[in-house]
């Protein structure tokens, strides 16, 4: 199994990165190959809404020349896409939002002269997030957005792992959080194995 982790945080030593480290360690222990793409290191411009992509049925077809094609290829080459992001204003960070806008629009050929494929259909998607509110309040809109993204794009939604930052009143990482995010990695692997039996 291969994972593509799309990291939306601008902070390499932040809370989301802290959760991601034991998750990736657990994946490696299980023999899962993982590639991490830091979106803040990539140039992905916002969607222009020009619809040019809709008449290119065998690829993204976006007219913008930036790093989207390389990131999208990493998504195509994996079995599971992991979206890792802190929650800002009740949704993901701006680099991840720009990526998702373009991927779902250029990747679902519903709006051109001829209806075409959903380029990520059949992929699996899960998310690891951090927020400053109780998870159901802080990450609820994000999770609903992910579920709709998956339905529209034909992906299988595999769940959300979220932990709250208490604003420095206590260390963000602890034993419970590390064990829980490792369990999340194992649950994804187990779910895929059971589906393939």
PDB file of C-alpha atoms in Angstrom:
ATOM      1  CA  UNK A   1       0.000   0.000   0.000  1.00  0.00           C
ATOM      2  CA  UNK A   2       1.185   3.504  -0.786  1.00  0.00           C
ATOM      3  CA  UNK A   3       0.096   6.732   0.900  1.00  0.00           C
ATOM      4  CA  UNK A   4       0.286  10.260  -0.427  1.00  0.00           C
ATOM      5  CA  UNK A   5       0.271  12.694   2.496  1.00  0.00           C
ATOM      6  CA  UNK A   6      -0.634  16.226   1.482  1.00  0.00           C
ATOM      7  CA  UNK A   7       0.485  18.512   4.288  1.00  0.00           C
ATOM      8  CA  UNK A   8      -1.306  21.835   4.460  1.00  0.00           C
ATOM      9  CA  UNK A   9       0.445  23.282   7.496  1.00  0.00           C
ATOM     10  CA  UNK A  10       3.018  26.066   7.038  1.00  0.00           C
ATOM     11  CA  UNK A  11       4.752  24.922  10.259  1.00  0.00           C
ATOM     12  CA  UNK A  12       7.184  22.003  10.021  1.00  0.00           C
ATOM     13  CA  UNK A  13       7.318  21.719  13.811  1.00  0.00           C
ATOM     14  CA  UNK A  14       3.669  22.522  14.480  1.00  0.00           C
ATOM     15  CA  UNK A  15       0.879  20.443  15.977  1.00  0.00           C
ATOM     16  CA  UNK A  16      -0.217  18.822  12.731  1.00  0.00           C
ATOM     17  CA  UNK A  17       3.359  17.765  11.989  1.00  0.00           C
ATOM     18  CA  UNK A  18       3.600  16.379  15.536  1.00  0.00           C
ATOM     19  CA  UNK A  19       0.555  14.158  14.914  1.00  0.00           C
ATOM     20  CA  UNK A  20       1.812  13.128  11.508  1.00  0.00           C
ATOM     21  CA  UNK A  21       5.191  11.843  12.752  1.00  0.00           C
ATOM     22  CA  UNK A  22       3.897   8.831  14.759  1.00  0.00           C
ATOM     23  CA  UNK A  23       1.275   8.165  12.078  1.00  0.00           C
ATOM     24  CA  UNK A  24       4.028   7.840   9.465  1.00  0.00           C
ATOM     25  CA  UNK A  25       6.219   5.818  11.825  1.00  0.00           C
ATOM     26  CA  UNK A  26       3.366   3.348  12.283  1.00  0.00           C
ATOM     27  CA  UNK A  27       2.825   3.175   8.531  1.00  0.00           C
ATOM     28  CA  UNK A  28       6.518   2.385   8.024  1.00  0.00           C
ATOM     29  CA  UNK A  29       6.332  -0.348  10.680  1.00  0.00           C
ATOM     30  CA  UNK A  30       3.468  -1.936   8.717  1.00  0.00           C
ATOM     31  CA  UNK A  31       5.455  -1.791   5.466  1.00  0.00           C
ATOM     32  CA  UNK A  32       3.397   1.036   3.986  1.00  0.00           C
ATOM     33  CA  UNK A  33       5.247   3.378   1.649  1.00  0.00           C
ATOM     34  CA  UNK A  34       4.403   7.052   2.212  1.00  0.00           C
ATOM     35  CA  UNK A  35       5.260  10.227   0.324  1.00  0.00           C
ATOM     36  CA  UNK A  36       4.715  13.567   2.061  1.00  0.00           C
ATOM     37  CA  UNK A  37       4.109  16.675  -0.039  1.00  0.00           C
ATOM     38  CA  UNK A  38       4.381  19.979   1.837  1.00  0.00           C
ATOM     39  CA  UNK A  39       1.940  22.193  -0.039  1.00  0.00           C
ATOM     40  CA  UNK A  40       3.534  25.403   1.242  1.00  0.00           C
ATOM     41  CA  UNK A  41       6.667  24.422  -0.694  1.00  0.00           C
ATOM     42  CA  UNK A  42       4.681  24.102  -3.918  1.00  0.00           C
ATOM     43  CA  UNK A  43       3.210  26.781  -6.137  1.00  0.00           C
ATOM     44  CA  UNK A  44      -0.476  25.999  -6.574  1.00  0.00           C
ATOM     45  CA  UNK A  45      -2.530  28.977  -7.673  1.00  0.00           C
ATOM     46  CA  UNK A  46      -6.266  29.323  -7.042  1.00  0.00           C
ATOM     47  CA  UNK A  47      -8.706  28.043  -9.666  1.00  0.00           C
ATOM     48  CA  UNK A  48      -9.574  30.685 -12.277  1.00  0.00           C
ATOM     49  CA  UNK A  49     -12.956  29.163 -13.099  1.00  0.00           C
ATOM     50  CA  UNK A  50     -12.232  29.285 -16.831  1.00  0.00           C
ATOM     51  CA  UNK A  51     -13.556  25.735 -17.475  1.00  0.00           C
ATOM     52  CA  UNK A  52     -10.799  24.983 -19.997  1.00  0.00           C
ATOM     53  CA  UNK A  53     -10.028  21.796 -18.050  1.00  0.00           C
ATOM     54  CA  UNK A  54     -13.484  20.396 -18.735  1.00  0.00           C
ATOM     55  CA  UNK A  55     -12.792  19.645 -22.379  1.00  0.00           C
ATOM     56  CA  UNK A  56      -9.618  17.653 -21.637  1.00  0.00           C
ATOM     57  CA  UNK A  57     -10.985  14.257 -20.639  1.00  0.00           C
ATOM     58  CA  UNK A  58      -7.766  12.265 -20.209  1.00  0.00           C
ATOM     59  CA  UNK A  59      -5.993  14.564 -17.737  1.00  0.00           C
ATOM     60  CA  UNK A  60      -6.313  17.676 -15.628  1.00  0.00           C
ATOM     61  CA  UNK A  61      -6.232  20.040 -18.591  1.00  0.00           C
ATOM     62  CA  UNK A  62      -5.608  23.113 -16.445  1.00  0.00           C
ATOM     63  CA  UNK A  63      -4.105  26.069 -18.296  1.00  0.00           C
ATOM     64  CA  UNK A  64      -2.119  27.253 -15.278  1.00  0.00           C
ATOM     65  CA  UNK A  65       1.533  26.260 -15.280  1.00  0.00           C
ATOM     66  CA  UNK A  66       2.435  25.555 -11.678  1.00  0.00           C
ATOM     67  CA  UNK A  67       3.005  22.545  -9.434  1.00  0.00           C
ATOM     68  CA  UNK A  68      -0.519  21.130  -9.567  1.00  0.00           C
ATOM     69  CA  UNK A  69       0.275  18.457 -12.159  1.00  0.00           C
ATOM     70  CA  UNK A  70       3.118  16.979 -10.072  1.00  0.00           C
ATOM     71  CA  UNK A  71       1.014  16.911  -6.898  1.00  0.00           C
ATOM     72  CA  UNK A  72      -1.922  15.409  -8.764  1.00  0.00           C
ATOM     73  CA  UNK A  73       0.347  12.693 -10.191  1.00  0.00           C
ATOM     74  CA  UNK A  74       1.363  11.780  -6.633  1.00  0.00           C
ATOM     75  CA  UNK A  75      -2.345  11.474  -5.803  1.00  0.00           C
ATOM     76  CA  UNK A  76      -2.888   9.210  -8.818  1.00  0.00           C
ATOM     77  CA  UNK A  77       0.108   7.031  -7.932  1.00  0.00           C
ATOM     78  CA  UNK A  78      -1.065   6.183  -4.413  1.00  0.00           C
ATOM     79  CA  UNK A  79      -3.717   3.994  -2.829  1.00  0.00           C
ATOM     80  CA  UNK A  80      -4.691   6.363  -0.007  1.00  0.00           C
ATOM     81  CA  UNK A  81      -4.604  10.161   0.106  1.00  0.00           C
ATOM     82  CA  UNK A  82      -4.072  11.662   3.565  1.00  0.00           C
ATOM     83  CA  UNK A  83      -4.970  15.329   3.944  1.00  0.00           C
ATOM     84  CA  UNK A  84      -3.124  16.754   6.966  1.00  0.00           C
ATOM     85  CA  UNK A  85      -3.983  20.309   7.970  1.00  0.00           C
ATOM     86  CA  UNK A  86      -4.586  22.602  10.865  1.00  0.00           C
ATOM     87  CA  UNK A  87      -8.069  24.072  10.827  1.00  0.00           C
ATOM     88  CA  UNK A  88      -8.050  27.804  10.089  1.00  0.00           C
ATOM     89  CA  UNK A  89     -11.423  29.610  10.142  1.00  0.00           C
ATOM     90  CA  UNK A  90     -13.235  26.244  10.391  1.00  0.00           C
ATOM     91  CA  UNK A  91     -11.648  24.815   7.222  1.00  0.00           C
ATOM     92  CA  UNK A  92      -8.250  23.818   5.839  1.00  0.00           C
ATOM     93  CA  UNK A  93      -5.337  26.140   5.129  1.00  0.00           C
ATOM     94  CA  UNK A  94      -5.236  28.248   1.955  1.00  0.00           C
ATOM     95  CA  UNK A  95      -2.673  26.077   0.059  1.00  0.00           C
ATOM     96  CA  UNK A  96      -4.784  22.968   0.612  1.00  0.00           C
ATOM     97  CA  UNK A  97      -7.994  24.778  -0.346  1.00  0.00           C
ATOM     98  CA  UNK A  98      -6.408  25.940  -3.619  1.00  0.00           C
ATOM     99  CA  UNK A  99      -5.324  22.348  -4.358  1.00  0.00           C
ATOM    100  CA  UNK A 100      -8.733  20.845  -3.571  1.00  0.00           C
ATOM    101  CA  UNK A 101     -10.605  23.457  -5.624  1.00  0.00           C
ATOM    102  CA  UNK A 102      -8.551  22.677  -8.696  1.00  0.00           C
ATOM    103  CA  UNK A 103      -8.398  18.912  -8.184  1.00  0.00           C
ATOM    104  CA  UNK A 104     -12.139  18.472  -7.761  1.00  0.00           C
ATOM    105  CA  UNK A 105     -12.978  20.806 -10.620  1.00  0.00           C
ATOM    106  CA  UNK A 106     -10.385  19.693 -13.179  1.00  0.00           C
ATOM    107  CA  UNK A 107     -10.567  16.121 -11.914  1.00  0.00           C
ATOM    108  CA  UNK A 108     -14.310  15.671 -12.438  1.00  0.00           C
ATOM    109  CA  UNK A 109     -15.321  16.141 -16.054  1.00  0.00           C
ATOM    110  CA  UNK A 110     -18.981  17.062 -15.607  1.00  0.00           C
ATOM    111  CA  UNK A 111     -19.093  20.557 -17.036  1.00  0.00           C
ATOM    112  CA  UNK A 112     -17.691  20.480 -20.568  1.00  0.00           C
ATOM    113  CA  UNK A 113     -19.123  19.748 -24.007  1.00  0.00           C
ATOM    114  CA  UNK A 114     -18.951  16.036 -23.215  1.00  0.00           C
ATOM    115  CA  UNK A 115     -19.288  14.337 -19.834  1.00  0.00           C
ATOM    116  CA  UNK A 116     -16.107  12.521 -18.906  1.00  0.00           C
ATOM    117  CA  UNK A 117     -14.448  10.574 -16.099  1.00  0.00           C
ATOM    118  CA  UNK A 118     -13.729  11.282 -12.451  1.00  0.00           C
ATOM    119  CA  UNK A 119      -9.950  11.045 -12.461  1.00  0.00           C
ATOM    120  CA  UNK A 120      -9.539  10.087  -8.774  1.00  0.00           C
ATOM    121  CA  UNK A 121     -12.434   7.647  -8.704  1.00  0.00           C
ATOM    122  CA  UNK A 122     -11.708   4.641  -6.508  1.00  0.00           C
ATOM    123  CA  UNK A 123      -8.988   6.325  -4.446  1.00  0.00           C
ATOM    124  CA  UNK A 124      -9.313   6.322  -0.670  1.00  0.00           C
ATOM    125  CA  UNK A 125      -9.046   9.488   1.417  1.00  0.00           C
ATOM    126  CA  UNK A 126      -8.586  10.215   5.134  1.00  0.00           C
ATOM    127  CA  UNK A 127      -7.593  13.299   7.102  1.00  0.00           C
ATOM    128  CA  UNK A 128      -5.465  14.233  10.111  1.00  0.00           C
ATOM    129  CA  UNK A 129      -6.264  17.648  11.565  1.00  0.00           C
ATOM    130  CA  UNK A 130      -5.687  19.879  14.550  1.00  0.00           C
ATOM    131  CA  UNK A 131      -7.894  22.698  15.769  1.00  0.00           C
ATOM    132  CA  UNK A 132      -8.462  25.024  18.701  1.00  0.00           C
ATOM    133  CA  UNK A 133     -12.026  23.977  19.450  1.00  0.00           C
ATOM    134  CA  UNK A 134     -13.679  20.692  20.388  1.00  0.00           C
ATOM    135  CA  UNK A 135     -13.264  18.524  17.262  1.00  0.00           C
ATOM    136  CA  UNK A 136     -16.965  18.416  16.387  1.00  0.00           C
ATOM    137  CA  UNK A 137     -17.061  22.228  16.401  1.00  0.00           C
ATOM    138  CA  UNK A 138     -13.600  22.959  15.037  1.00  0.00           C
ATOM    139  CA  UNK A 139     -13.407  20.281  12.347  1.00  0.00           C
ATOM    140  CA  UNK A 140     -17.067  19.525  11.633  1.00  0.00           C
ATOM    141  CA  UNK A 141     -17.319  21.717   8.525  1.00  0.00           C
ATOM    142  CA  UNK A 142     -14.030  20.346   7.214  1.00  0.00           C
ATOM    143  CA  UNK A 143     -15.236  16.774   7.611  1.00  0.00           C
ATOM    144  CA  UNK A 144     -18.529  17.530   5.890  1.00  0.00           C
ATOM    145  CA  UNK A 145     -16.588  19.142   3.049  1.00  0.00           C
ATOM    146  CA  UNK A 146     -14.397  16.042   2.746  1.00  0.00           C
ATOM    147  CA  UNK A 147     -17.408  13.758   2.568  1.00  0.00           C
ATOM    148  CA  UNK A 148     -18.909  15.859  -0.232  1.00  0.00           C
ATOM    149  CA  UNK A 149     -15.548  16.032  -2.016  1.00  0.00           C
ATOM    150  CA  UNK A 150     -15.372  12.221  -1.916  1.00  0.00           C
ATOM    151  CA  UNK A 151     -18.947  11.716  -3.108  1.00  0.00           C
ATOM    152  CA  UNK A 152     -18.475  14.134  -5.998  1.00  0.00           C
ATOM    153  CA  UNK A 153     -15.083  12.747  -6.991  1.00  0.00           C
ATOM    154  CA  UNK A 154     -15.878   9.067  -6.487  1.00  0.00           C
ATOM    155  CA  UNK A 155     -13.394   8.560  -3.644  1.00  0.00           C
ATOM    156  CA  UNK A 156     -13.917   6.398  -0.572  1.00  0.00           C
ATOM    157  CA  UNK A 157     -13.906   8.429   2.647  1.00  0.00           C
ATOM    158  CA  UNK A 158     -11.992   6.594   5.396  1.00  0.00           C
ATOM    159  CA  UNK A 159     -12.348   8.971   8.315  1.00  0.00           C
ATOM    160  CA  UNK A 160     -10.926  11.878  10.253  1.00  0.00           C
ATOM    161  CA  UNK A 161      -8.433  11.995  13.108  1.00  0.00           C
ATOM    162  CA  UNK A 162      -8.595  15.264  15.047  1.00  0.00           C
ATOM    163  CA  UNK A 163      -7.034  16.560  18.246  1.00  0.00           C
ATOM    164  CA  UNK A 164      -7.519  19.916  19.935  1.00  0.00           C
ATOM    165  CA  UNK A 165      -4.805  22.377  20.925  1.00  0.00           C
ATOM    166  CA  UNK A 166      -5.577  23.935  24.306  1.00  0.00           C
ATOM    167  CA  UNK A 167      -3.581  27.081  23.549  1.00  0.00           C
ATOM    168  CA  UNK A 168      -0.411  26.261  25.436  1.00  0.00           C
ATOM    169  CA  UNK A 169      -2.075  25.285  28.720  1.00  0.00           C
ATOM    170  CA  UNK A 170      -0.605  21.821  28.279  1.00  0.00           C
ATOM    171  CA  UNK A 171       1.789  20.160  25.796  1.00  0.00           C
ATOM    172  CA  UNK A 172       0.047  19.267  22.559  1.00  0.00           C
ATOM    173  CA  UNK A 173       1.477  15.759  22.211  1.00  0.00           C
ATOM    174  CA  UNK A 174       1.093  13.115  24.875  1.00  0.00           C
ATOM    175  CA  UNK A 175       0.958   9.336  25.104  1.00  0.00           C
ATOM    176  CA  UNK A 176      -2.767   9.111  24.392  1.00  0.00           C
ATOM    177  CA  UNK A 177      -2.500  11.159  21.220  1.00  0.00           C
ATOM    178  CA  UNK A 178       0.473   9.206  19.941  1.00  0.00           C
ATOM    179  CA  UNK A 179      -1.248   5.865  20.578  1.00  0.00           C
ATOM    180  CA  UNK A 180      -4.492   7.101  19.020  1.00  0.00           C
ATOM    181  CA  UNK A 181      -2.913   8.365  15.793  1.00  0.00           C
ATOM    182  CA  UNK A 182      -0.950   5.102  15.484  1.00  0.00           C
ATOM    183  CA  UNK A 183      -4.245   3.250  15.911  1.00  0.00           C
ATOM    184  CA  UNK A 184      -5.698   5.425  13.139  1.00  0.00           C
ATOM    185  CA  UNK A 185      -2.905   4.292  10.797  1.00  0.00           C
ATOM    186  CA  UNK A 186      -3.593   0.667  11.702  1.00  0.00           C
ATOM    187  CA  UNK A 187      -7.349   1.109  11.192  1.00  0.00           C
ATOM    188  CA  UNK A 188      -6.809   2.450   7.673  1.00  0.00           C
ATOM    189  CA  UNK A 189      -4.562  -0.496   6.814  1.00  0.00           C
ATOM    190  CA  UNK A 190      -7.013  -3.016   8.304  1.00  0.00           C
ATOM    191  CA  UNK A 191      -9.972  -1.494   6.479  1.00  0.00           C
ATOM    192  CA  UNK A 192      -8.184  -1.779   3.151  1.00  0.00           C
ATOM    193  CA  UNK A 193      -7.113  -5.370   3.803  1.00  0.00           C
ATOM    194  CA  UNK A 194     -10.661  -6.373   4.735  1.00  0.00           C
ATOM    195  CA  UNK A 195     -12.072  -4.679   1.619  1.00  0.00           C
ATOM    196  CA  UNK A 196      -9.657  -6.587  -0.580  1.00  0.00           C
ATOM    197  CA  UNK A 197     -10.512 -10.029   0.845  1.00  0.00           C
TER     198      UNK A 197
END
